[in-house]
mmCIF file of C-alpha atoms in Angstrom:
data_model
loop_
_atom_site.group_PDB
_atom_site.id
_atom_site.type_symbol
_atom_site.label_atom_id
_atom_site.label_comp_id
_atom_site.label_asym_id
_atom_site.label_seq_id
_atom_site.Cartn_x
_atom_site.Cartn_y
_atom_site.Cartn_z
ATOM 1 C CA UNK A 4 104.021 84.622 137.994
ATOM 2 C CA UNK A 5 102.087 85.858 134.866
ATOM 3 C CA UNK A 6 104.015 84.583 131.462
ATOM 4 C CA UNK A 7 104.432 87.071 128.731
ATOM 5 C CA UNK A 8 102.597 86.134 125.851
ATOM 6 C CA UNK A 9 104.202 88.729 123.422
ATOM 7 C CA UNK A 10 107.916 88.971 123.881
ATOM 8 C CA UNK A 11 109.563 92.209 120.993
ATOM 9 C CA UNK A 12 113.128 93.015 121.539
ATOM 10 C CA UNK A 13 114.618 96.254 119.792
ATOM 11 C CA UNK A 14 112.259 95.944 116.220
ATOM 12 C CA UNK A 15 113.404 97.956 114.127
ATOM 13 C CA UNK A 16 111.586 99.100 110.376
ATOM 14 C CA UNK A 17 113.407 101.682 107.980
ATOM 15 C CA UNK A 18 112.567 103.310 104.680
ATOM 16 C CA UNK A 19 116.091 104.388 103.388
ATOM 17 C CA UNK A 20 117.279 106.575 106.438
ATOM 18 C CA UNK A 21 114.277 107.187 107.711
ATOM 19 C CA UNK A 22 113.414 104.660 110.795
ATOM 20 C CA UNK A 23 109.403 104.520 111.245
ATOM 21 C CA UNK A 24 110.084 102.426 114.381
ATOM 22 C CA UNK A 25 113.333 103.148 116.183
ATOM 23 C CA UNK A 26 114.635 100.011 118.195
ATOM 24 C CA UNK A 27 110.897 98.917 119.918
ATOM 25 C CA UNK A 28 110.588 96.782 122.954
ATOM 26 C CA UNK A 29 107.053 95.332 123.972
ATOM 27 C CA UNK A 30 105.937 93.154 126.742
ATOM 28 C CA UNK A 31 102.606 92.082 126.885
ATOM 29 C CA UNK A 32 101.405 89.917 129.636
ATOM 30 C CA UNK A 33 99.153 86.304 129.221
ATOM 31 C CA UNK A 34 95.273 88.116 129.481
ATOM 32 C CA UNK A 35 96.072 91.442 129.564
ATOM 33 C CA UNK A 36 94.523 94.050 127.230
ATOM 34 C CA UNK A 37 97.521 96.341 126.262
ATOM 35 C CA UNK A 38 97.365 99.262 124.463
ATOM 36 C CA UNK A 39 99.663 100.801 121.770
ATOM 37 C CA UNK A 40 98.798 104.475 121.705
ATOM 38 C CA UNK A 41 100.793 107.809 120.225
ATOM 39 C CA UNK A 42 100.078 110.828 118.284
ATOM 40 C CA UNK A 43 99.668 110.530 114.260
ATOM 41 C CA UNK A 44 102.722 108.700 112.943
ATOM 42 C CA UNK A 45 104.437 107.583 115.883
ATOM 43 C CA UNK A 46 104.659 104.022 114.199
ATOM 44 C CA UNK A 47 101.712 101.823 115.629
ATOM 45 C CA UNK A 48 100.262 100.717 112.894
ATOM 46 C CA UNK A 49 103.969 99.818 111.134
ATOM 47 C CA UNK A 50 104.538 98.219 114.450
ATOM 48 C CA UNK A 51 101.643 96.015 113.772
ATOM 49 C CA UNK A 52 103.014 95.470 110.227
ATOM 50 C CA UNK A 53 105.950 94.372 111.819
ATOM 51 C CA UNK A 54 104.459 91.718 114.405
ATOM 52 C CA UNK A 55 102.009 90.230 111.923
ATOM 53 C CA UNK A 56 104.727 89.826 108.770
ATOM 54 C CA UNK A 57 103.047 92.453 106.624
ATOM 55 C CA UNK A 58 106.197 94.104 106.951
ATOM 56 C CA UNK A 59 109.827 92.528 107.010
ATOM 57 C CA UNK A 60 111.702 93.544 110.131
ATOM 58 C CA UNK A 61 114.879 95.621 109.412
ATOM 59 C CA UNK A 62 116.442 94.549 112.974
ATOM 60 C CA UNK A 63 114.928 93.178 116.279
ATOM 61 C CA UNK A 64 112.943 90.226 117.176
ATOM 62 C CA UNK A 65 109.522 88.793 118.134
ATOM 63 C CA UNK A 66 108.820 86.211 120.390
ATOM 64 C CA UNK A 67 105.251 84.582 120.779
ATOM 65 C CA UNK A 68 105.296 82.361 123.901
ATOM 66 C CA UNK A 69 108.623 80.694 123.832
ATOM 67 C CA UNK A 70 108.803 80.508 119.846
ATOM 68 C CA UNK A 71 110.399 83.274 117.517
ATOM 69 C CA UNK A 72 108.255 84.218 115.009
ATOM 70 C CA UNK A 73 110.244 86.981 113.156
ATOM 71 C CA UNK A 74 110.941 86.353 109.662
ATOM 72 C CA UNK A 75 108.052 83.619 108.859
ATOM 73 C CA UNK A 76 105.470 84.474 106.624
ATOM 74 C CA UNK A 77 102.094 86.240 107.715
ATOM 75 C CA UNK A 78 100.028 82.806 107.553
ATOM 76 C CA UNK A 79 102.641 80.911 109.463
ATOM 77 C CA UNK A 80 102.675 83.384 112.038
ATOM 78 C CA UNK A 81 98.856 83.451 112.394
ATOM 79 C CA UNK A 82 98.523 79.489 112.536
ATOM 80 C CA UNK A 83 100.900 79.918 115.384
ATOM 81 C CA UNK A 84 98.839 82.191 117.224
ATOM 82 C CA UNK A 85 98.930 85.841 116.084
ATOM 83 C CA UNK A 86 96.241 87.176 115.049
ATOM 84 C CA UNK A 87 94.905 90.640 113.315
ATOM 85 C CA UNK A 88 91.833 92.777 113.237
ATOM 86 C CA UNK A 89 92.696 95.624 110.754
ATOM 87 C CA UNK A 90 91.381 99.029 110.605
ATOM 88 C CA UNK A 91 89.736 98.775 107.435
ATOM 89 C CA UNK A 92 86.858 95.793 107.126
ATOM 90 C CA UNK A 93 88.484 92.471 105.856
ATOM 91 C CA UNK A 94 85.396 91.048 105.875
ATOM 92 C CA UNK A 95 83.919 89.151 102.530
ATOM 93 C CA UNK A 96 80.659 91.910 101.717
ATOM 94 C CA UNK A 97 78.944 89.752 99.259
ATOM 95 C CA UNK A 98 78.719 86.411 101.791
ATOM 96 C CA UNK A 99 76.523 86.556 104.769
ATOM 97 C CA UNK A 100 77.943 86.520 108.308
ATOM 98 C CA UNK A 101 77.657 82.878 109.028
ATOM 99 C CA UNK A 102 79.366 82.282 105.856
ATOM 100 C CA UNK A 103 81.971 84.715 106.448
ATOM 101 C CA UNK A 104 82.766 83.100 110.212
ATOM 102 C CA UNK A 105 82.063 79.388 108.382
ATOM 103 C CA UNK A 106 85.326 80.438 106.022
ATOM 104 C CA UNK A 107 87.262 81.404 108.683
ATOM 105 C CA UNK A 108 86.356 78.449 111.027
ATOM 106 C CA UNK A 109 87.934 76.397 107.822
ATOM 107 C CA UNK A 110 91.522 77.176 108.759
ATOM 108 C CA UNK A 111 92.017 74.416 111.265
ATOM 109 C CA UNK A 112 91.666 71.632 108.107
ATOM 110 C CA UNK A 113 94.717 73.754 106.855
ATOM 111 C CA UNK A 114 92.907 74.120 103.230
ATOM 112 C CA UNK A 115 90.735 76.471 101.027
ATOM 113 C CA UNK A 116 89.487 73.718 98.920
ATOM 114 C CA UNK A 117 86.342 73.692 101.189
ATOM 115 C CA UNK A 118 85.603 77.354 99.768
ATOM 116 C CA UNK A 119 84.282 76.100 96.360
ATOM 117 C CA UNK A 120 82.761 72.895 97.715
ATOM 118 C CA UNK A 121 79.427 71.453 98.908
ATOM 119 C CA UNK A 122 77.246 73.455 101.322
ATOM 120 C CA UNK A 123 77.212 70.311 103.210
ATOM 121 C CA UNK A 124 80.961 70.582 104.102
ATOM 122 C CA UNK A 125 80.058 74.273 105.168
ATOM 123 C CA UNK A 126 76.975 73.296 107.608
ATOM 124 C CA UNK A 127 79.409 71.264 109.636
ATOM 125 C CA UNK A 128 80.717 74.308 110.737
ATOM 126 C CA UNK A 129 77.316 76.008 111.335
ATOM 127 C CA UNK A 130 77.022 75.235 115.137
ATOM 128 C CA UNK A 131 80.596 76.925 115.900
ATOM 129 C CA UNK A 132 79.546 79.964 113.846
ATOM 130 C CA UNK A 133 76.547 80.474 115.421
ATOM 131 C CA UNK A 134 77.813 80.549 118.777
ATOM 132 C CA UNK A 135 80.489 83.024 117.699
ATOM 133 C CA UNK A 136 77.826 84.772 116.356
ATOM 134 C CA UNK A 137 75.764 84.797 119.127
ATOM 135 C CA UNK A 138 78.862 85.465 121.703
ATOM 136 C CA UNK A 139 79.069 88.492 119.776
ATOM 137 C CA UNK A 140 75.218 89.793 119.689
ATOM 138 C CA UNK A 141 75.377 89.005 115.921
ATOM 139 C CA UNK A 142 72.751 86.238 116.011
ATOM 140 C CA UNK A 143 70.126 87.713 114.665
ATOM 141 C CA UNK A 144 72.121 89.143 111.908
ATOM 142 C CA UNK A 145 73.909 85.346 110.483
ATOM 143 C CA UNK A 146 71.941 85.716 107.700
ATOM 144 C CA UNK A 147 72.626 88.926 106.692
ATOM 145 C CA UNK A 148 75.081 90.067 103.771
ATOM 146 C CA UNK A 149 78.028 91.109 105.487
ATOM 147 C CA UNK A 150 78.153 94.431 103.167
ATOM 148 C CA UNK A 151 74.633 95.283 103.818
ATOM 149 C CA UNK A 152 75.520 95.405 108.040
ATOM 150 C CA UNK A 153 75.472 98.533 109.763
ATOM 151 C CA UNK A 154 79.213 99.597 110.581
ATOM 152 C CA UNK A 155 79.494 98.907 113.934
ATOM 153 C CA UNK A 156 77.720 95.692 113.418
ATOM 154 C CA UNK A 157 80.724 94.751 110.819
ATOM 155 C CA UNK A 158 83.391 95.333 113.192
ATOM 156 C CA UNK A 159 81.832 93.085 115.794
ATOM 157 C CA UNK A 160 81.437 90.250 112.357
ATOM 158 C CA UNK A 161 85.050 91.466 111.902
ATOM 159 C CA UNK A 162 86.420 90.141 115.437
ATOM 160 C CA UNK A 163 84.135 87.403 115.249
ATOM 161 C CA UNK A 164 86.230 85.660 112.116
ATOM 162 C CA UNK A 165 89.633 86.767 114.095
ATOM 163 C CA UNK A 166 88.218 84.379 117.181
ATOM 164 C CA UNK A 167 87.466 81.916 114.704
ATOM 165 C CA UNK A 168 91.392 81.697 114.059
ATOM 166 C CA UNK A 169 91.264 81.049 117.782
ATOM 167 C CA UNK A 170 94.231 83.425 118.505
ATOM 168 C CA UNK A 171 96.691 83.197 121.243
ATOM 169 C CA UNK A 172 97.210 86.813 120.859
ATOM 170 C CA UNK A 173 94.461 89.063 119.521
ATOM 171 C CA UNK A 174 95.604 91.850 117.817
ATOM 172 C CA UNK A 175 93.059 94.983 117.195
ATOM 173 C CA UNK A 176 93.705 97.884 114.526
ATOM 174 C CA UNK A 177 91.550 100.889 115.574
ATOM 175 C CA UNK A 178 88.510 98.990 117.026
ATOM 176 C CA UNK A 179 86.471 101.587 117.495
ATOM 177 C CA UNK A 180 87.515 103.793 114.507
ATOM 178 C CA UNK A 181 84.613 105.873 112.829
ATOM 179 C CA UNK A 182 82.046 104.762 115.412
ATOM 180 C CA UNK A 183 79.807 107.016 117.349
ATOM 181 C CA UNK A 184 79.224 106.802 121.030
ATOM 182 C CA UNK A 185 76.845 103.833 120.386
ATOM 183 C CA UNK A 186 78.551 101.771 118.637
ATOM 184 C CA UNK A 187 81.335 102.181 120.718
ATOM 185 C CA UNK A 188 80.236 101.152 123.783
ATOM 186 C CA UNK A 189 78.715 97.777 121.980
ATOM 187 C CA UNK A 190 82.228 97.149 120.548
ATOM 188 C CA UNK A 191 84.113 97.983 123.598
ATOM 189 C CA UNK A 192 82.005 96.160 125.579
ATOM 190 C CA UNK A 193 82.660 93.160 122.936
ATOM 191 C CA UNK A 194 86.793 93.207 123.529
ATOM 192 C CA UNK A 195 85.954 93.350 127.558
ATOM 193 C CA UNK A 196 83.637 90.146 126.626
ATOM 194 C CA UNK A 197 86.212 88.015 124.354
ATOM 195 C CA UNK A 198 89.512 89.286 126.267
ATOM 196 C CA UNK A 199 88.165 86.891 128.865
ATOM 197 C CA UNK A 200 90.736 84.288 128.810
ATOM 198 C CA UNK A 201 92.910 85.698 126.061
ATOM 199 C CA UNK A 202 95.785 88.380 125.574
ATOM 200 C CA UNK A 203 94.996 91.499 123.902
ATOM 201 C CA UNK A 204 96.912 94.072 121.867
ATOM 202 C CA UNK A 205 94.977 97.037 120.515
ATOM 203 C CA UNK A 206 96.143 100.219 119.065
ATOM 204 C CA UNK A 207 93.496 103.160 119.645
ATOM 205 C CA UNK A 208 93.118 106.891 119.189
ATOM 206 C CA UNK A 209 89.805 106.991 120.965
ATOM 207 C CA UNK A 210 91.977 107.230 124.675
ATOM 208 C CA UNK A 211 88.860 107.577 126.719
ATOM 209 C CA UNK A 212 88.350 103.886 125.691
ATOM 210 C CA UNK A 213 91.909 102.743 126.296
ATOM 211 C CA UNK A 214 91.273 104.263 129.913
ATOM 212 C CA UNK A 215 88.222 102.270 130.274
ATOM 213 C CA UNK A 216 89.404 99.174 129.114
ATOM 214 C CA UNK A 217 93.065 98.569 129.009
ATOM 215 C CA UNK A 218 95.378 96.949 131.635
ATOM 216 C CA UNK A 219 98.627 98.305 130.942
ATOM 217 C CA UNK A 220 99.459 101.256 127.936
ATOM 218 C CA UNK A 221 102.843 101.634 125.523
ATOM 219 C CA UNK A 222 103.009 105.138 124.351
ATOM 220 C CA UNK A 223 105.332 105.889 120.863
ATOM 221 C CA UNK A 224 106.086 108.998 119.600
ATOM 222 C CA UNK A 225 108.689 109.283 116.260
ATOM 223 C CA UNK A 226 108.698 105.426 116.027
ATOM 224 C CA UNK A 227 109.935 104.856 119.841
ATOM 225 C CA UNK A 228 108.768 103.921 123.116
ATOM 226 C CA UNK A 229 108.613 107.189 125.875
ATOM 227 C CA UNK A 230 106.493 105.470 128.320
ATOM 228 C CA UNK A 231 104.614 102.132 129.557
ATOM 229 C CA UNK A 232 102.473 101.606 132.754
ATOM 230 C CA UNK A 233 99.025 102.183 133.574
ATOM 231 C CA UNK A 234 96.879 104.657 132.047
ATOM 232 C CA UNK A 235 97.249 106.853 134.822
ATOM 233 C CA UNK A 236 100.834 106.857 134.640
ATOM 234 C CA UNK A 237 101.024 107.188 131.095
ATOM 235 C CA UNK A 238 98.953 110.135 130.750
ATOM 236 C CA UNK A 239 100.798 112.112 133.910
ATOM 237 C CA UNK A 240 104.133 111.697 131.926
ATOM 238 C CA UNK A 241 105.539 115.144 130.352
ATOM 239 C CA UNK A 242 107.238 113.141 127.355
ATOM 240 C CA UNK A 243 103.428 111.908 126.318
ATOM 241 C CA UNK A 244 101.810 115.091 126.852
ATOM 242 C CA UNK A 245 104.453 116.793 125.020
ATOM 243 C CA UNK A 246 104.112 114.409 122.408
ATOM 244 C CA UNK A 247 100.688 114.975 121.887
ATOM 245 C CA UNK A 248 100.170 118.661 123.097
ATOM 246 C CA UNK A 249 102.918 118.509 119.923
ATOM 247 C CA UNK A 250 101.049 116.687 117.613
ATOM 248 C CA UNK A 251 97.689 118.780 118.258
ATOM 249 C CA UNK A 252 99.856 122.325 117.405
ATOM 250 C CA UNK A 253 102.101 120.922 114.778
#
């Protein structure tokens, strides 16, 4: 029987009296790629908020494995496992990409000190990097500044430091926003690559992708759930194409 990695019961996240999610409940299976999909402001990205400790929770919980991790801080929750790729590059521009996988290879001796050290502490960590690097068809970029790579080539340095937290459960904001068909494919076929063995969760606009690559879908409209199942089934339901044949005439 396949565990659930990713356990969220009734999560709930209001601004006064407005609820931008509305009593959420999430299953995601051990080494699935699941998608969180939904027109403009149906609540994915809060949910993410939400999961991660960006945001507080107004009501609900969060279960990774068989631990609760609602209500601990962001960096407790990622040493535990849960880990983010946001939308918008979090990557350090100025550094190049070996350096920028080296720093996050550094959580594991649970200090930053190492940051303004000796290289030599830093080059211990240079045969890990590089294979992350070259996992992720980045090897012939390590010594590139990270500002300086082209975009899609960032996003792949991007997920590259969020493996080097060496997530339990991989959390991706937008993957393939602002990418053209090119890059897309590279990156897409980068999530099929590292999903190998771990649990995603992904929200994505770009649904010809989520058809392509995802196991199982979680549609929200208006900050609630209206469908789960396969792509297939998802996309055949008359709440989600209402919801978006909605959204698109709104």
């Amino acid at each position: 029987m396949t565990r659930t990695a990713l356990e969220v019961r009734g999560i709930t996240k209001s601004f006064g009296a407005f609820k931008a999610v509305d009593g959420v409940d999430l299953d995601v299976a051990e080494g699935e790629i699941h998608a969180l999909i939904g027109p403009n402001g149906a609540g994915k990205t809060t949910c993410f908020n939400l999961l991660t400790g960006d945001l507080p929770l107004s009501s609900g919980s969060i279960r990774l494995y068989d631990e609760t991790i609602s209500g601990l801080p962001m960096d407790r929750i990622a040493r535990k496992g849960l880990v983010r790729s946001y939308q918008i590059s979090s990557i350090f521009p100025d550094f190049t990409a070996l350096n920028n996988v080296r720093f996050a290879l550094q959580h594991e001796r649970r200090s930053n000190f190492d940051f303004w050290r000796s290289e030599t502490r830093l080059n211990r960590l240079n045969a890990r990097a590089t294979a992350l690097l070259e996992d992720l068809g980045l090897g012939d970029w390590a010594a590139t500044r990270a500002g300086d790579l082209p975009y899609g080539r960032k996003r792949a340095l991007e997920i590259a430091t969020t493996l080097a937290l060496n997530p339990k459960v991989l959390l991706l904001d937008e993957p393939t926003s602002g990418m053209g068909r090119e890059d897309i494919g590279r990156v897409t076929g980068l999530i099929r690559k590292v999903a190998k063995g771990r649990t995603v969760l992904m929200v994505e606009h770009n649904l010809p992708v989520v058809s392509g690559l995802c196991d199982r879908v979680t549609v929200l409209a208006r900050g609630q759930v209206i469908s789960r199942g396969s792509y297939d089934q998802v996309a055949a339901d008359p709440q989600v194409i209402e919801a978006y044949l909605g959204a698109a005439h709104a």
